[in-house]
């Protein structure tokens, strides 16, 4: 199981999110959810076509206007391994940095007060099933090292609401709810249902990707990330505050899909497309 | 290879992974790791009946007209999957006796929770439609033919916008009261979210026992599985779906429609709920019909599995 670190230019631990702990399978939903937009990094990294730097910058700028408070901008990894992120310095220099918005960058092997990402929490392409106890062990280690947020990733999207619940129940015993986020992949269409389950258990930070950018590298032709538009649609319907303007988000998604010459992975975008 | 890491090549072949390590085949109720929670303790129903609407609802909303022999082959394949209910066709004329003569053993009537939708869709008001349905149901019951009632626009209407749970309850109660054995509550334009699903069901369940209710969710806004999960948590155990997610949404051009049976089964299997349906066989039927109508599947499970 891999763990990646995110470095934040400024440390922002938001204590304003109200949270309620679930007491039944229905649970009490959080009043606010923080959406971590991973499209420009996780999303683009897993797209076949290399995206020019100005397009990346424009995408991030458009996302900055939607109300999103966290936008994963790029990744400082070797260009040999991840050519899509080779322009990380130019991207960071080129984007407009709005006050109140975090633009985390993914960095391998950095210690300190950071956010962390744990892969394969609901299944692994090499090992198959992963025990909740193992996920809790890794999450606990990262948390005790000082990471303020642990994003639990269903890397190959095999999870279902039952396994999500089992995994979270175990992890929650070791890491406070406030420090947990979920990162669901939609490879089997389960992402939103899994995210709903996480919310019912009190998780209030969710990773998603505009237009559902990013395929699943382990299943060719399969979908990857949960589409931010579809997530916002659900949260709005539930009366949960996100701060995000869905219309502006749809525009950003439309922009990047045209630039990538691909269809959107968001059903909300498909339904509202006038073409 | 672009961005894909070369490490991918060394992982388990995807098909192998899914069959041996995960639950993509039959439901694993009973075969689960004993440490895992069972459906009973999670508040979910033990058994979920899937009502397969692909051959009717699905194909009806596909642009390509499907030849009869293909339809028959399609239904025959579905019959081998373990599905216990397959909606086969539709006789839209009000004179329905020929259907029975043709061998129909169950019929459905379609009401709506929206006046505008009722008028536009079936050319009469809700009240008028109830009158017609009463006649149909009465005759059907005389012939011992069960009748299923559908309520469209249960979570929203393309003409009126939001629909009150009270209206849905009123219409459902009428259909149930006249003798429909099951009421399928349809989110016709897929606008519902878990919150509106919950509120609507809370209202309907005050008047109709959960055992007589089903949900028919459209995936137009990607909300179907989340809405279905909510319904299951509330005690509903009958779900409508269409293999390959057949059938677009006629009200939103380019949008998707029915929830894909494959994706539904995947979720139910993962939850340890018994459906009696073999996912592999459903996927094969889905592959067959998609090739026949020359379209890409709307099922994510199928996309992930066939392209691996």
Coordinates of N, CA and C in Angstrom, one line a residue, chain A residues 25-27 44-50 81-85 122-129 156-163 165-166 186-190 192-194 196-197 200 216-223 229-231 233-238 265 267-268 270-275, chain B residues 1-12 14 17-18 21-24 32-33 35-37 41-43 190-196 198-199 219-223 225-227 229-230 233-234 252-256 262-264 266-271 298 300-301 303-305 307-308:
Chain A
X25 N -27.3 3.3 10.6 CA -26.9 3.1 9.2 C -27.2 4.4 8.4
X26 N -28.3 5.1 8.8 CA -28.7 6.3 8.0 C -27.7 7.4 8.4
X27 N -27.4 7.5 9.7 CA -26.4 8.5 10.1 C -26.9 9.9 10.0
X44 N -5.5 14.9 -14.6 CA -4.7 15.0 -15.8 C -3.6 14.0 -15.9
X45 N -3.1 13.6 -14.8 CA -2.0 12.7 -14.7 C -2.4 11.4 -15.4
X46 N -3.7 11.0 -15.3 CA -4.1 9.8 -15.8 C -4.8 9.9 -17.1
X47 N -4.7 11.0 -17.8 CA -5.2 11.2 -19.1 C -4.1 10.9 -20.1
X48 N -4.5 10.3 -21.2 CA -3.5 9.8 -22.2 C -2.8 11.0 -22.9
X49 N -3.6 12.1 -23.2 CA -3.0 13.2 -23.9 C -2.3 14.2 -23.0
X50 N -1.1 14.6 -23.4 CA -0.3 15.6 -22.6 C -1.0 16.9 -22.8
X81 N 8.9 9.7 -14.9 CA 7.9 8.8 -14.5 C 6.5 9.4 -14.8
X82 N 6.4 10.7 -14.7 CA 5.1 11.3 -14.9 C 5.2 12.5 -15.8
X83 N 5.3 12.3 -17.1 CA 5.5 13.4 -18.0 C 4.5 14.5 -18.0
X84 N 3.2 14.1 -17.6 CA 2.2 15.1 -17.6 C 2.4 16.2 -16.6
X85 N 3.2 15.9 -15.6 CA 3.5 16.9 -14.5 C 4.8 17.5 -14.6
X122 N -9.7 -0.1 -0.2 CA -10.8 -1.0 -0.4 C -10.5 -2.2 -1.3
X123 N -9.2 -2.3 -1.7 CA -8.8 -3.4 -2.6 C -7.6 -3.0 -3.4
X124 N -6.8 -4.0 -3.8 CA -5.5 -3.7 -4.4 C -5.4 -4.5 -5.7
X125 N -4.9 -3.9 -6.8 CA -4.8 -4.6 -8.1 C -3.7 -5.8 -8.0
X126 N -2.9 -5.8 -7.0 CA -1.9 -6.8 -6.8 C -2.3 -7.8 -5.8
X127 N -2.8 -7.4 -4.6 CA -3.1 -8.3 -3.5 C -4.5 -8.6 -3.4
X128 N -5.4 -8.0 -4.1 CA -6.8 -8.3 -4.0 C -7.4 -7.6 -2.8
X129 N -8.0 -8.4 -1.8 CA -8.7 -7.8 -0.7 C -7.6 -7.2 0.3
X156 N -8.7 1.4 -7.1 CA -9.3 0.8 -8.3 C -10.8 0.7 -8.3
X157 N -11.4 1.5 -7.4 CA -12.9 1.7 -7.4 C -13.7 0.4 -7.1
X158 N -13.1 -0.6 -6.5 CA -13.8 -1.8 -6.3 C -14.7 -1.8 -5.0
X159 N -14.5 -0.8 -4.2 CA -15.3 -0.7 -3.0 C -16.8 -0.6 -3.2
X160 N -17.6 -1.0 -2.2 CA -19.0 -0.8 -2.2 C -19.3 -0.2 -0.8
X161 N -20.6 0.3 -0.7 CA -20.9 1.0 0.6 C -20.6 0.1 1.9
X162 N -20.8 -1.2 1.8 CA -20.5 -2.1 2.9 C -19.0 -2.1 3.3
X163 N -18.1 -2.2 2.3 CA -16.7 -2.3 2.6 C -16.2 -0.9 3.0
X165 N -18.0 1.2 4.7 CA -18.4 1.4 6.1 C -17.4 0.6 7.1
X166 N -17.1 -0.7 6.7 CA -16.2 -1.5 7.5 C -14.9 -0.9 7.7
X186 N -14.6 5.8 -9.6 CA -15.9 5.4 -10.1 C -15.8 4.2 -11.1
X187 N -14.7 3.5 -11.1 CA -14.5 2.4 -12.0 C -15.6 1.5 -12.2
X188 N -16.3 1.2 -11.1 CA -17.5 0.3 -11.1 C -18.8 1.0 -10.8
X189 N -18.8 2.4 -11.0 CA -20.0 3.2 -10.8 C -20.4 3.3 -9.3
X190 N -19.5 2.9 -8.4 CA -19.8 2.9 -7.0 C -19.5 4.2 -6.2
X192 N -20.2 7.5 -5.9 CA -21.1 8.4 -5.2 C -21.8 7.6 -4.0
X193 N -22.2 6.4 -4.3 CA -22.8 5.6 -3.2 C -21.8 5.4 -2.0
X194 N -20.5 5.1 -2.4 CA -19.5 5.0 -1.4 C -19.3 6.3 -0.6
X196 N -21.5 8.7 -0.2 CA -22.7 8.9 0.6 C -22.5 8.1 1.9
X197 N -22.1 6.9 1.9 CA -21.8 6.1 3.1 C -20.8 6.8 4.0
X200 N -22.4 9.6 5.7 CA -23.3 9.1 6.8 C -22.5 8.8 8.0
X216 N -8.7 5.0 -15.0 CA -8.1 4.1 -14.0 C -7.0 3.3 -14.7
X217 N -5.7 3.5 -14.4 CA -4.6 2.9 -15.2 C -4.7 1.4 -15.1
X218 N -5.4 0.8 -14.2 CA -5.4 -0.6 -14.0 C -6.5 -1.3 -14.8
X219 N -7.4 -0.6 -15.4 CA -8.5 -1.1 -16.2 C -8.7 -0.2 -17.4
X220 N -8.1 -0.6 -18.5 CA -8.1 0.2 -19.7 C -9.6 0.5 -20.1
X221 N -9.9 1.8 -20.4 CA -11.2 2.1 -20.8 C -12.1 2.4 -19.7
X222 N -11.7 2.1 -18.5 CA -12.6 2.3 -17.3 C -12.5 3.7 -16.8
X223 N -13.5 4.0 -16.0 CA -13.5 5.4 -15.5 C -12.6 5.5 -14.2
X229 N -18.8 17.6 -10.4 CA -20.1 18.1 -10.7 C -21.2 17.2 -10.1
X230 N -21.0 15.9 -10.3 CA -22.0 14.9 -9.8 C -22.0 14.9 -8.2
X231 N -20.9 15.1 -7.6 CA -20.8 15.2 -6.2 C -21.5 16.4 -5.7
X233 N -23.8 18.1 -7.1 CA -25.2 17.9 -7.3 C -25.8 17.2 -6.1
X234 N -25.2 16.1 -5.7 CA -25.8 15.3 -4.6 C -25.7 16.1 -3.3
X235 N -24.6 16.8 -3.0 CA -24.5 17.5 -1.8 C -25.5 18.7 -1.7
X236 N -25.7 19.4 -2.9 CA -26.7 20.4 -2.9 C -28.0 19.9 -2.6
X237 N -28.4 18.8 -3.2 CA -29.7 18.2 -3.1 C -29.9 17.8 -1.6
X238 N -28.8 17.5 -0.9 CA -28.9 17.1 0.5 C -28.9 18.3 1.4
X265 N -16.8 12.9 -18.1 CA -17.2 11.8 -17.3 C -18.3 12.1 -16.3
X267 N -22.1 12.9 -15.3 CA -23.5 12.7 -15.8 C -24.2 14.1 -15.7
X268 N -24.0 14.8 -14.7 CA -24.6 16.1 -14.6 C -24.3 17.0 -15.9
X270 N -23.3 15.9 -18.8 CA -23.9 15.2 -19.9 C -25.4 15.7 -20.0
X271 N -26.1 15.7 -18.9 CA -27.5 16.0 -18.9 C -27.8 17.5 -19.2
X272 N -26.8 18.3 -18.8 CA -27.1 19.8 -19.0 C -26.4 20.3 -20.2
X273 N -25.7 19.5 -20.9 CA -25.1 19.9 -22.2 C -26.1 20.2 -23.2
X274 N -26.0 21.4 -23.8 CA -27.0 21.8 -24.8 C -26.7 21.3 -26.2
X275 N -25.5 20.7 -26.4 CA -25.1 20.3 -27.7 C -25.9 19.1 -28.3
Chain B
X1 N 3.1 4.7 -24.2 CA 2.0 4.4 -23.4 C 1.5 5.6 -22.7
X2 N 2.1 6.7 -22.9 CA 1.6 7.9 -22.3 C 1.9 8.0 -20.8
X3 N 0.9 8.3 -20.0 CA 1.1 8.5 -18.6 C 1.0 7.2 -17.8
X4 N 0.5 6.1 -18.3 CA 0.3 4.9 -17.5 C 1.6 4.3 -17.1
X5 N 1.8 4.1 -15.8 CA 3.1 3.5 -15.3 C 3.2 2.1 -15.8
X6 N 4.5 1.7 -16.0 CA 4.8 0.3 -16.5 C 4.5 -0.7 -15.5
X7 N 4.4 -0.3 -14.2 CA 4.1 -1.3 -13.1 C 2.8 -2.0 -13.3
X8 N 1.9 -1.3 -14.1 CA 0.6 -1.8 -14.3 C 0.6 -3.2 -14.9
X9 N 1.6 -3.4 -15.8 CA 1.7 -4.7 -16.5 C 1.9 -5.9 -15.6
X10 N 2.4 -5.6 -14.4 CA 2.7 -6.8 -13.5 C 1.6 -7.1 -12.6
X11 N 0.5 -6.3 -12.6 CA -0.5 -6.6 -11.6 C -1.4 -7.8 -12.1
X12 N -2.2 -8.3 -11.2 CA -3.1 -9.4 -11.5 C -3.9 -9.1 -12.8
X14 N -6.9 -8.4 -14.7 CA -8.1 -7.8 -14.1 C -9.2 -8.8 -13.9
X17 N -8.4 -11.0 -10.9 CA -8.6 -10.2 -9.7 C -10.0 -10.2 -9.3
X18 N -10.9 -9.9 -10.2 CA -12.2 -9.7 -9.9 C -12.9 -11.0 -9.5
X21 N -10.6 -12.6 -6.1 CA -10.5 -11.8 -4.9 C -11.6 -11.0 -4.5
X22 N -12.5 -10.6 -5.5 CA -13.6 -9.8 -5.1 C -14.9 -10.4 -5.5
X23 N -15.9 -9.7 -5.5 CA -17.2 -10.3 -5.5 C -18.0 -10.1 -6.8
X24 N -17.2 -10.2 -7.9 CA -17.9 -9.8 -9.2 C -18.8 -10.9 -9.7
X32 N -18.8 -14.6 2.8 CA -18.0 -13.5 3.3 C -17.1 -13.8 4.4
X33 N -16.1 -13.1 4.5 CA -15.2 -13.1 5.7 C -16.0 -12.9 6.9
X35 N -15.6 -11.8 9.7 CA -15.4 -10.6 10.4 C -16.2 -9.4 9.7
X36 N -16.6 -9.6 8.5 CA -17.3 -8.6 7.8 C -18.8 -8.5 8.3
X37 N -19.3 -7.4 8.2 CA -20.7 -7.2 8.7 C -21.7 -7.9 7.7
X41 N -27.2 -7.1 10.2 CA -26.8 -6.1 11.2 C -26.6 -4.7 10.7
X42 N -26.6 -4.6 9.4 CA -26.4 -3.2 8.8 C -27.7 -2.5 8.6
X43 N -28.8 -3.2 8.9 CA -30.1 -2.6 8.7 C -30.6 -2.7 7.2
X190 N -34.4 11.6 -13.1 CA -33.2 11.4 -12.4 C -32.7 12.5 -11.6
X191 N -33.6 13.5 -11.2 CA -33.1 14.6 -10.5 C -33.0 14.4 -9.0
X192 N -33.6 13.3 -8.5 CA -33.6 13.0 -7.1 C -32.2 12.9 -6.5
X193 N -32.1 13.1 -5.2 CA -30.9 12.9 -4.5 C -31.3 12.2 -3.2
X194 N -30.3 11.6 -2.4 CA -30.7 10.8 -1.3 C -31.7 11.6 -0.3
X195 N -31.5 12.9 -0.2 CA -32.4 13.6 0.7 C -33.8 13.6 0.2
X196 N -34.1 13.9 -1.1 CA -35.4 13.9 -1.6 C -36.0 12.5 -1.6
X198 N -35.3 10.1 0.5 CA -35.7 9.8 1.9 C -37.0 10.5 2.3
X199 N -37.2 11.7 2.0 CA -38.4 12.4 2.3 C -39.6 11.8 1.6
X219 N -30.4 7.5 -13.9 CA -29.1 7.9 -13.6 C -28.6 9.2 -14.3
X220 N -29.6 10.0 -14.7 CA -29.4 11.2 -15.5 C -28.3 12.1 -14.9
X221 N -28.3 12.2 -13.6 CA -27.4 13.1 -12.9 C -26.4 12.3 -12.1
X222 N -26.3 11.0 -12.4 CA -25.3 10.1 -11.7 C -25.7 9.8 -10.3
X223 N -27.0 10.0 -9.9 CA -27.4 9.8 -8.5 C -28.1 8.5 -8.2
X225 N -27.4 5.1 -7.9 CA -27.0 4.2 -6.9 C -27.0 4.8 -5.5
X226 N -26.7 6.0 -5.4 CA -26.8 6.7 -4.1 C -28.2 6.7 -3.6
X227 N -29.2 7.0 -4.5 CA -30.6 7.0 -4.2 C -31.1 5.6 -3.9
X229 N -29.3 3.2 -2.6 CA -28.7 2.8 -1.3 C -29.6 3.4 -0.2
X230 N -30.0 4.6 -0.4 CA -30.9 5.3 0.6 C -32.2 4.5 0.7
X233 N -31.7 1.3 2.7 CA -31.5 1.6 4.1 C -32.8 1.9 4.8
X234 N -33.8 2.3 4.0 CA -35.1 2.6 4.5 C -36.0 1.3 4.5
X252 N -33.7 15.0 -21.6 CA -32.4 15.7 -21.6 C -31.5 15.1 -22.6
X253 N -31.4 15.8 -23.7 CA -30.7 15.2 -24.9 C -29.2 14.8 -24.5
X254 N -28.9 13.6 -24.9 CA -27.5 13.2 -24.6 C -27.3 12.6 -23.2
X255 N -28.3 12.7 -22.4 CA -28.2 12.3 -21.0 C -28.5 10.8 -20.9
X256 N -28.0 10.2 -19.8 CA -28.2 8.8 -19.6 C -29.6 8.6 -18.9
X262 N -26.0 -4.2 -14.2 CA -24.7 -4.7 -13.8 C -24.1 -3.9 -12.6
X263 N -24.2 -2.6 -12.6 CA -23.7 -1.7 -11.6 C -24.5 -1.9 -10.3
X264 N -25.8 -2.1 -10.4 CA -26.6 -2.3 -9.3 C -26.2 -3.6 -8.6
X266 N -23.5 -5.2 -8.8 CA -22.1 -5.1 -8.2 C -22.2 -4.5 -6.8
X267 N -23.1 -3.5 -6.6 CA -23.2 -2.9 -5.3 C -23.9 -3.8 -4.3
X268 N -25.0 -4.5 -4.8 CA -25.7 -5.4 -3.9 C -24.8 -6.6 -3.5
X269 N -24.1 -7.1 -4.5 CA -23.2 -8.2 -4.1 C -22.1 -7.7 -3.1
X270 N -21.6 -6.6 -3.3 CA -20.6 -6.1 -2.4 C -21.2 -5.8 -1.0
X271 N -22.5 -5.5 -0.9 CA -23.1 -5.3 0.4 C -23.5 -6.7 1.0
X298 N -23.7 1.6 -21.0 CA -23.7 2.6 -20.0 C -23.3 2.1 -18.6
X300 N -20.8 0.9 -15.9 CA -19.3 1.1 -15.6 C -18.7 -0.3 -15.3
X301 N -19.4 -1.2 -14.7 CA -18.9 -2.5 -14.4 C -18.5 -3.2 -15.8
X303 N -17.9 -1.7 -18.7 CA -16.7 -0.9 -19.2 C -15.4 -1.4 -18.6
X304 N -15.4 -1.5 -17.3 CA -14.2 -1.8 -16.6 C -13.8 -3.3 -16.9
X305 N -14.7 -4.1 -17.1 CA -14.4 -5.6 -17.2 C -14.1 -6.0 -18.6
X307 N -13.1 -4.1 -21.1 CA -12.0 -3.4 -21.7 C -10.6 -3.7 -21.1
X308 N -10.7 -4.5 -20.0 CA -9.4 -4.8 -19.3 C -8.5 -5.6 -20.1

